[in-house]
CSV table of C-alpha atoms in Angstrom, one decimal:
chain,number,residue,atom,x,y,z
A,644,MET,CA,-30.1,-0.1,-53.8
A,645,HIS,CA,-29.0,-0.3,-49.9
A,646,VAL,CA,-32.4,-1.8,-49.3
A,647,GLU,CA,-31.3,-5.1,-50.8
A,648,GLN,CA,-28.2,-4.8,-49.1
A,649,TRP,CA,-29.9,-4.2,-46.0
A,650,TYR,CA,-32.0,-7.4,-46.4
A,651,ALA,CA,-29.0,-9.1,-46.9
A,652,SER,CA,-27.2,-7.8,-43.9
A,653,TYR,CA,-29.9,-7.6,-41.4
A,654,ARG,CA,-32.4,-10.0,-42.4
A,655,PRO,CA,-31.3,-13.3,-39.9
A,656,TYR,CA,-31.2,-10.5,-37.1
A,657,LEU,CA,-34.8,-9.3,-37.8
A,658,LEU,CA,-36.3,-12.7,-37.9
A,659,ALA,CA,-34.7,-13.6,-35.1
A,660,MET,CA,-36.1,-10.7,-33.2
A,661,ALA,CA,-39.7,-11.1,-34.9
A,662,TYR,CA,-39.6,-14.9,-33.8
A,663,ARG,CA,-39.1,-14.5,-30.2
A,664,MET,CA,-41.8,-11.6,-30.5
A,665,LEU,CA,-44.3,-13.6,-32.3
A,666,GLY,CA,-43.4,-17.0,-31.2
A,667,SER,CA,-44.1,-18.0,-34.8
A,668,VAL,CA,-41.5,-18.6,-37.8
A,669,SER,CA,-44.1,-18.2,-40.4
A,670,ASP,CA,-45.4,-14.8,-38.6
A,671,ALA,CA,-41.8,-13.6,-38.2
A,672,GLU,CA,-41.0,-14.3,-41.9
A,673,ASP,CA,-44.3,-12.3,-42.5
A,674,ALA,CA,-43.5,-9.5,-40.8
A,675,VAL,CA,-39.8,-9.1,-42.1
A,676,GLN,CA,-41.1,-9.4,-45.5
A,677,ASP,CA,-43.4,-6.5,-44.9
A,678,LEU,CA,-41.2,-4.5,-43.5
A,679,PHE,CA,-38.7,-4.5,-46.4
A,680,ALA,CA,-41.7,-4.1,-49.2
A,681,ALA,CA,-42.7,-1.2,-47.4
A,682,LEU,CA,-39.1,0.2,-47.3
A,683,GLN,CA,-38.8,-0.3,-51.1
A,684,LYS,CA,-42.0,2.0,-51.6
A,685,GLU,CA,-40.7,4.6,-49.5
A,686,ARG,CA,-38.1,7.4,-50.4
A,687,LEU,CA,-35.8,6.8,-47.3
A,688,PRO,CA,-34.2,9.9,-45.2
A,689,GLY,CA,-30.4,9.4,-44.7
A,690,VAL,CA,-30.0,6.6,-42.3
A,691,ALA,CA,-27.1,6.8,-39.8
A,692,ASN,CA,-27.8,3.4,-38.1
A,693,PRO,CA,-29.7,1.0,-40.2
A,694,LYS,CA,-29.7,-1.7,-38.0
A,695,ALA,CA,-31.5,0.4,-35.5
A,696,TYR,CA,-33.8,2.1,-38.2
A,697,LEU,CA,-34.8,-1.4,-39.3
A,698,ALA,CA,-35.3,-3.3,-35.8
A,699,LYS,CA,-37.8,0.2,-34.6
A,700,GLY,CA,-40.0,-0.8,-37.7
A,701,LEU,CA,-40.3,-4.1,-37.3
A,702,ALA,CA,-40.7,-3.8,-33.4
A,703,ARG,CA,-44.1,-1.8,-34.5
A,704,ARG,CA,-45.0,-4.3,-36.7
A,705,CYS,CA,-44.5,-6.9,-34.2
A,706,LEU,CA,-46.8,-5.0,-31.8
A,707,ASN,CA,-49.6,-4.9,-34.1
A,708,LEU,CA,-49.2,-8.4,-35.0
A,709,MET,CA,-49.0,-9.8,-31.2
A,710,LYS,CA,-52.3,-7.9,-30.6
A,711,SER,CA,-54.3,-9.7,-33.2
A,712,ALA,CA,-52.7,-12.9,-32.8
A,713,ALA,CA,-53.8,-12.7,-29.0
A,714,ARG,CA,-57.2,-12.5,-30.4
A,715,ARG,CA,-56.7,-15.3,-32.7
A,716,LYS,CA,-55.5,-17.8,-29.8
A,717,VAL,CA,-58.7,-17.3,-27.7
A,718,ALA,CA,-60.2,-19.4,-30.3
A,719,TYR,CA,-57.4,-22.0,-30.6
A,720,VAL,CA,-58.3,-25.3,-30.2
A,721,GLY,CA,-56.4,-26.7,-26.5
A,722,GLU,CA,-53.0,-25.5,-25.3
A,723,TRP,CA,-50.9,-22.8,-28.1
A,724,LEU,CA,-47.5,-23.3,-27.8
A,725,PRO,CA,-44.8,-21.6,-29.7
A,726,GLU,CA,-43.8,-22.7,-33.3
A,727,PRO,CA,-40.3,-24.6,-33.0
A,728,TRP,CA,-37.0,-23.0,-34.5
A,729,MET,CA,-34.4,-25.6,-35.5
A,730,GLU,CA,-30.9,-25.2,-37.0
A,731,ALA,CA,-30.8,-25.8,-40.8
A,732,PRO,CA,-27.7,-27.2,-41.6
A,733,ASP,CA,-27.3,-25.0,-45.1
A,734,ASN,CA,-28.5,-21.5,-43.1
A,735,ALA,CA,-25.2,-20.7,-41.6
A,736,ALA,CA,-26.3,-17.0,-41.0
A,737,GLU,CA,-29.3,-17.3,-39.2
A,738,GLU,CA,-27.4,-19.8,-37.0
A,739,LEU,CA,-24.9,-17.1,-36.4
A,740,GLU,CA,-28.0,-14.7,-34.8
A,741,ARG,CA,-28.9,-17.8,-32.7
A,742,ARG,CA,-25.8,-18.0,-30.7
A,743,GLU,CA,-27.4,-16.2,-27.7
A,744,ASP,CA,-30.9,-18.1,-28.2
A,745,VAL,CA,-33.7,-17.9,-25.9
A,746,SER,CA,-35.1,-21.5,-24.3
A,747,TYR,CA,-38.1,-22.4,-25.6
A,748,ALA,CA,-39.5,-22.5,-22.1
A,749,PHE,CA,-38.8,-18.8,-21.8
A,750,LEU,CA,-40.9,-18.2,-24.9
A,751,VAL,CA,-43.6,-20.7,-23.6
A,752,MET,CA,-43.8,-18.0,-20.5
A,753,LEU,CA,-43.7,-15.0,-22.5
A,754,GLU,CA,-47.5,-16.2,-23.4
A,755,ARG,CA,-48.5,-14.8,-20.0
A,756,LEU,CA,-47.6,-11.3,-21.3
A,757,THR,CA,-49.7,-8.5,-22.8
A,758,PRO,CA,-48.2,-7.9,-26.5
A,759,LEU,CA,-46.5,-4.6,-24.8
A,760,GLU,CA,-45.0,-6.4,-21.9
A,761,ARG,CA,-43.6,-9.0,-24.4
A,762,ALA,CA,-42.0,-6.6,-26.7
A,763,VAL,CA,-40.3,-4.9,-23.8
A,764,VAL,CA,-39.0,-8.1,-22.5
A,765,VAL,CA,-37.7,-9.0,-25.4
A,766,LEU,CA,-36.1,-6.1,-26.6
A,767,ARG,CA,-34.6,-5.9,-23.4
A,768,GLU,CA,-33.7,-9.3,-22.0
A,769,ALA,CA,-32.9,-10.8,-25.5
A,770,PHE,CA,-31.6,-8.2,-27.5
A,771,ASP,CA,-30.0,-5.9,-24.7
A,772,TYR,CA,-31.5,-2.4,-26.1
A,773,ASP,CA,-31.4,0.1,-23.6
A,774,TYR,CA,-34.6,1.9,-22.0
A,775,ALA,CA,-33.8,4.9,-24.4
A,776,GLU,CA,-33.8,2.8,-27.5
A,777,ILE,CA,-36.7,1.0,-26.5
A,778,ALA,CA,-38.7,3.8,-25.9
A,779,GLY,CA,-38.1,5.3,-29.0
A,780,MET,CA,-39.0,2.2,-30.7
A,781,LEU,CA,-42.7,1.8,-28.9
A,782,ASP,CA,-43.7,5.7,-28.4
A,783,LYS,CA,-43.1,5.3,-24.6
A,784,THR,CA,-40.9,7.0,-21.9
A,785,GLU,CA,-38.1,5.4,-20.5
A,786,THR,CA,-39.9,5.5,-17.0
A,787,ALA,CA,-42.8,3.7,-18.4
A,788,CYS,CA,-40.6,1.2,-20.4
A,789,ARG,CA,-39.0,0.4,-16.9
A,790,LYS,CA,-42.2,-0.1,-15.2
A,791,ILE,CA,-43.5,-2.3,-18.1
A,792,LEU,CA,-40.4,-4.7,-17.9
A,793,SER,CA,-40.9,-4.9,-13.6
A,794,ARG,CA,-44.4,-5.9,-14.1
A,795,ALA,CA,-43.7,-8.3,-16.6
A,796,LYS,CA,-40.8,-10.2,-14.5
A,797,LYS,CA,-43.2,-10.5,-11.7
A,798,LYS,CA,-45.7,-12.1,-13.8
A,799,LEU,CA,-42.9,-14.5,-15.1
A,800,GLY,CA,-41.8,-15.4,-11.7
A,801,ASP,CA,-38.1,-16.2,-10.4
A,802,ARG,CA,-37.6,-19.6,-12.4
A,803,VAL,CA,-37.1,-17.4,-15.6
A,804,ARG,CA,-34.3,-18.3,-17.4
A,805,THR,CA,-33.9,-16.6,-20.7
A,806,ALA,CA,-30.9,-19.0,-21.9
A,807,PRO,CA,-31.5,-22.6,-23.2
A,808,ASP,CA,-31.1,-25.5,-20.3
A,809,HIS,CA,-28.0,-27.4,-20.7
A,810,PRO,CA,-28.0,-29.9,-18.0
A,811,PRO,CA,-25.2,-32.1,-17.4
A,812,ASP,CA,-24.9,-35.1,-19.7
A,813,GLU,CA,-27.7,-33.4,-21.6
A,814,GLY,CA,-27.0,-35.8,-24.8
A,815,GLU,CA,-27.4,-39.0,-22.7
A,816,LEU,CA,-30.3,-37.6,-20.8
A,817,VAL,CA,-32.2,-37.0,-24.4
A,818,ARG,CA,-31.0,-40.2,-25.8
A,819,ARG,CA,-32.6,-42.1,-23.1
A,820,TRP,CA,-35.8,-40.4,-23.6
A,821,VAL,CA,-35.5,-41.4,-27.4
A,822,THR,CA,-34.9,-45.1,-26.4
A,823,ALA,CA,-37.8,-44.9,-24.1
A,824,ILE,CA,-40.7,-43.3,-26.3
A,825,ALA,CA,-39.3,-45.7,-29.1
A,826,SER,CA,-39.6,-48.9,-27.2
A,827,GLY,CA,-42.7,-47.8,-25.4
A,828,ARG,CA,-41.0,-48.6,-22.0
A,829,ILE,CA,-41.9,-45.1,-20.4
A,830,GLY,CA,-41.4,-46.8,-17.0
A,831,ASP,CA,-37.1,-46.5,-17.8
A,832,ILE,CA,-37.1,-43.0,-17.5
A,833,LEU,CA,-39.9,-42.3,-14.8
A,834,GLU,CA,-37.0,-41.3,-12.3
A,835,LEU,CA,-36.4,-38.3,-15.1
A,836,ILE,CA,-39.7,-36.7,-14.9
A,837,ALA,CA,-40.3,-34.6,-11.7
A,838,GLU,CA,-43.1,-35.7,-9.4
A,839,ASP,CA,-44.9,-32.3,-10.2
A,840,ALA,CA,-43.5,-32.1,-13.7
A,841,VAL,CA,-46.1,-30.9,-16.1
A,842,LEU,CA,-46.9,-31.8,-20.0
A,843,VAL,CA,-48.2,-29.4,-22.5
A,844,THR,CA,-49.2,-30.9,-26.1
A,845,ASP,CA,-50.1,-28.6,-28.6
A,846,GLY,CA,-52.5,-30.3,-31.8
A,847,GLY,CA,-54.4,-26.9,-32.7
A,848,GLY,CA,-57.5,-29.1,-33.2
A,849,LYS,CA,-55.5,-30.6,-36.3
A,850,THR,CA,-54.5,-33.9,-34.8
A,851,ARG,CA,-55.2,-35.5,-31.5
A,852,ALA,CA,-53.6,-33.9,-28.3
A,853,ALA,CA,-54.4,-33.4,-24.6
A,854,ILE,CA,-56.6,-30.1,-24.8
A,855,ASN,CA,-55.3,-29.1,-21.1
A,856,PRO,CA,-52.2,-29.4,-19.4
A,857,ILE,CA,-51.1,-32.7,-17.9
A,858,TYR,CA,-49.9,-32.6,-14.2
A,859,GLY,CA,-47.9,-35.3,-12.4
A,860,ARG,CA,-45.4,-37.9,-12.9
A,861,MET,CA,-47.7,-40.8,-13.6
A,862,ARG,CA,-50.1,-39.3,-15.4
A,863,ILE,CA,-47.6,-37.7,-17.9
A,864,ALA,CA,-46.0,-41.5,-18.0
A,865,ALA,CA,-49.4,-42.5,-19.1
A,866,LEU,CA,-50.0,-40.2,-21.8
A,867,LEU,CA,-46.5,-40.7,-23.0
A,868,GLU,CA,-47.1,-44.4,-23.6
A,869,ALA,CA,-50.3,-43.9,-25.3
A,870,LEU,CA,-48.0,-41.5,-27.6
A,871,ALA,CA,-45.6,-44.2,-27.9
A,872,SER,CA,-47.8,-46.7,-28.9
A,873,ARG,CA,-50.1,-44.8,-31.3
A,874,ARG,CA,-48.8,-41.7,-32.5
A,875,PHE,CA,-44.8,-42.4,-32.7
A,876,ARG,CA,-45.3,-45.9,-33.1
A,877,ASN,CA,-44.3,-46.2,-36.7
A,878,ALA,CA,-42.1,-42.6,-36.3
A,879,ARG,CA,-38.3,-42.2,-36.5
A,880,LEU,CA,-37.3,-40.5,-33.0
A,881,TYR,CA,-34.2,-38.8,-32.8
A,882,GLY,CA,-32.5,-35.8,-30.9
A,883,ALA,CA,-31.7,-32.4,-32.3
A,884,ARG,CA,-31.1,-29.1,-31.6
A,885,VAL,CA,-34.2,-26.8,-30.8
A,886,ASN,CA,-34.5,-23.6,-29.8
A,887,GLY,CA,-30.7,-23.9,-29.0
A,888,ALA,CA,-31.0,-27.0,-26.9
A,889,LEU,CA,-31.6,-30.9,-27.4
A,890,GLY,CA,-35.2,-31.9,-28.2
A,891,ILE,CA,-37.1,-35.0,-30.1
A,892,VAL,CA,-37.9,-34.7,-33.4
A,893,ALA,CA,-40.3,-37.7,-34.6
A,894,VAL,CA,-40.2,-38.0,-38.5
A,895,GLU,CA,-42.7,-40.4,-40.2
A,896,ASP,CA,-42.7,-40.9,-44.1
A,897,GLY,CA,-40.3,-38.1,-44.8
A,898,ARG,CA,-42.6,-35.7,-42.8
A,899,VAL,CA,-42.0,-34.3,-39.2
A,900,THR,CA,-45.1,-35.3,-37.1
A,901,GLY,CA,-43.9,-34.4,-33.4
A,902,VAL,CA,-40.9,-32.0,-31.9
A,903,THR,CA,-40.7,-32.2,-27.9
A,904,CYS,CA,-39.0,-29.7,-25.9
A,905,PHE,CA,-37.2,-29.7,-22.3
A,906,ASP,CA,-37.3,-27.8,-19.3
A,907,TRP,CA,-35.0,-29.1,-17.0
A,908,ASN,CA,-34.4,-29.0,-13.2
A,909,GLU,CA,-30.9,-28.7,-12.0
A,910,ASP,CA,-31.1,-32.7,-11.1
A,911,GLY,CA,-31.5,-33.7,-14.5
A,912,THR,CA,-35.6,-34.4,-14.1
A,913,VAL,CA,-38.0,-32.4,-16.5
A,914,GLN,CA,-40.1,-30.2,-14.8
A,915,ASN,CA,-41.8,-29.2,-18.2
A,916,LEU,CA,-42.6,-31.1,-21.2
A,917,TYR,CA,-43.7,-29.5,-24.6
A,918,ALA,CA,-44.8,-31.5,-27.5
A,919,VAL,CA,-45.7,-29.7,-30.5
A,920,LEU,CA,-48.0,-31.9,-32.8
A,921,ASN,CA,-50.0,-29.2,-34.6
A,922,PRO,CA,-48.7,-30.2,-38.5
A,923,GLU,CA,-49.1,-26.4,-39.2
A,924,LYS,CA,-46.0,-25.4,-37.2
A,925,LEU,CA,-44.2,-28.3,-38.2
A,926,GLU,CA,-43.6,-27.4,-41.5
A,927,ARG,CA,-40.4,-25.4,-41.4
A,928,VAL,CA,-38.7,-28.2,-39.0
A,929,PRO,CA,-36.4,-29.9,-41.1
A,930,ALA,CA,-36.9,-33.8,-41.4
A,931,ALA,CA,-33.0,-34.5,-42.4
A,932,ILE,CA,-31.5,-33.9,-39.4
A,933,GLY,CA,-30.4,-36.4,-37.2
């Protein structure tokens, strides 16, 4: 009976952990379900700290999944972006676990890491486990975990911000973006795009998208104009909270067709822009918010 109680109590926490490690809501859900399915078949020992016990089992499953996912991404068409995770109005429990969310840009940067590096970064930086706990979860020494984290941080660079971006007037900035894309007047937000900005689109071979990142303000503006006039011409666009920050959701005929996430500079310009267009990554994004 206590397995069902653990599931009710800890599923949101475990799902949040798995999502940060895997960058996929569907894979995170599968990992958590597999964990509890295995527990149902086991004769469990006395567990003093169920949360830590479950987190350890999940971390190992996620590490294995990350290794297999890394091989799948080699064959992925175009750029691979994490699956957006949006607040659902009827899911207060999961929202509770996202109060300290990690930014979408941070999830993108985690793709630079090896599976083991990513696991250590997530457990340490996002969930504040100490090195002894991480070592026990991953079957490594504390010294090794410290070295892994140090190496990972060097790969991520100095600009890494774990928490979501909330620039001054975030709501007004996103409204300007929504209006410009909906009307096709990208020139109205040209000054909001950094000169050296980067746009990454993810169609996964399922829909038209740029295969490679787009660099520079003017090239980005040109692609945004094309998206506005073609892909989003008949869509309803609105600002919504995505991965803890405001992004843009496009809905057409009751189906989400795109989610855009921002990585802001301190001056309110966009440094990195991420557009998820792959319909398989948008299936769990609610279309009714906004």
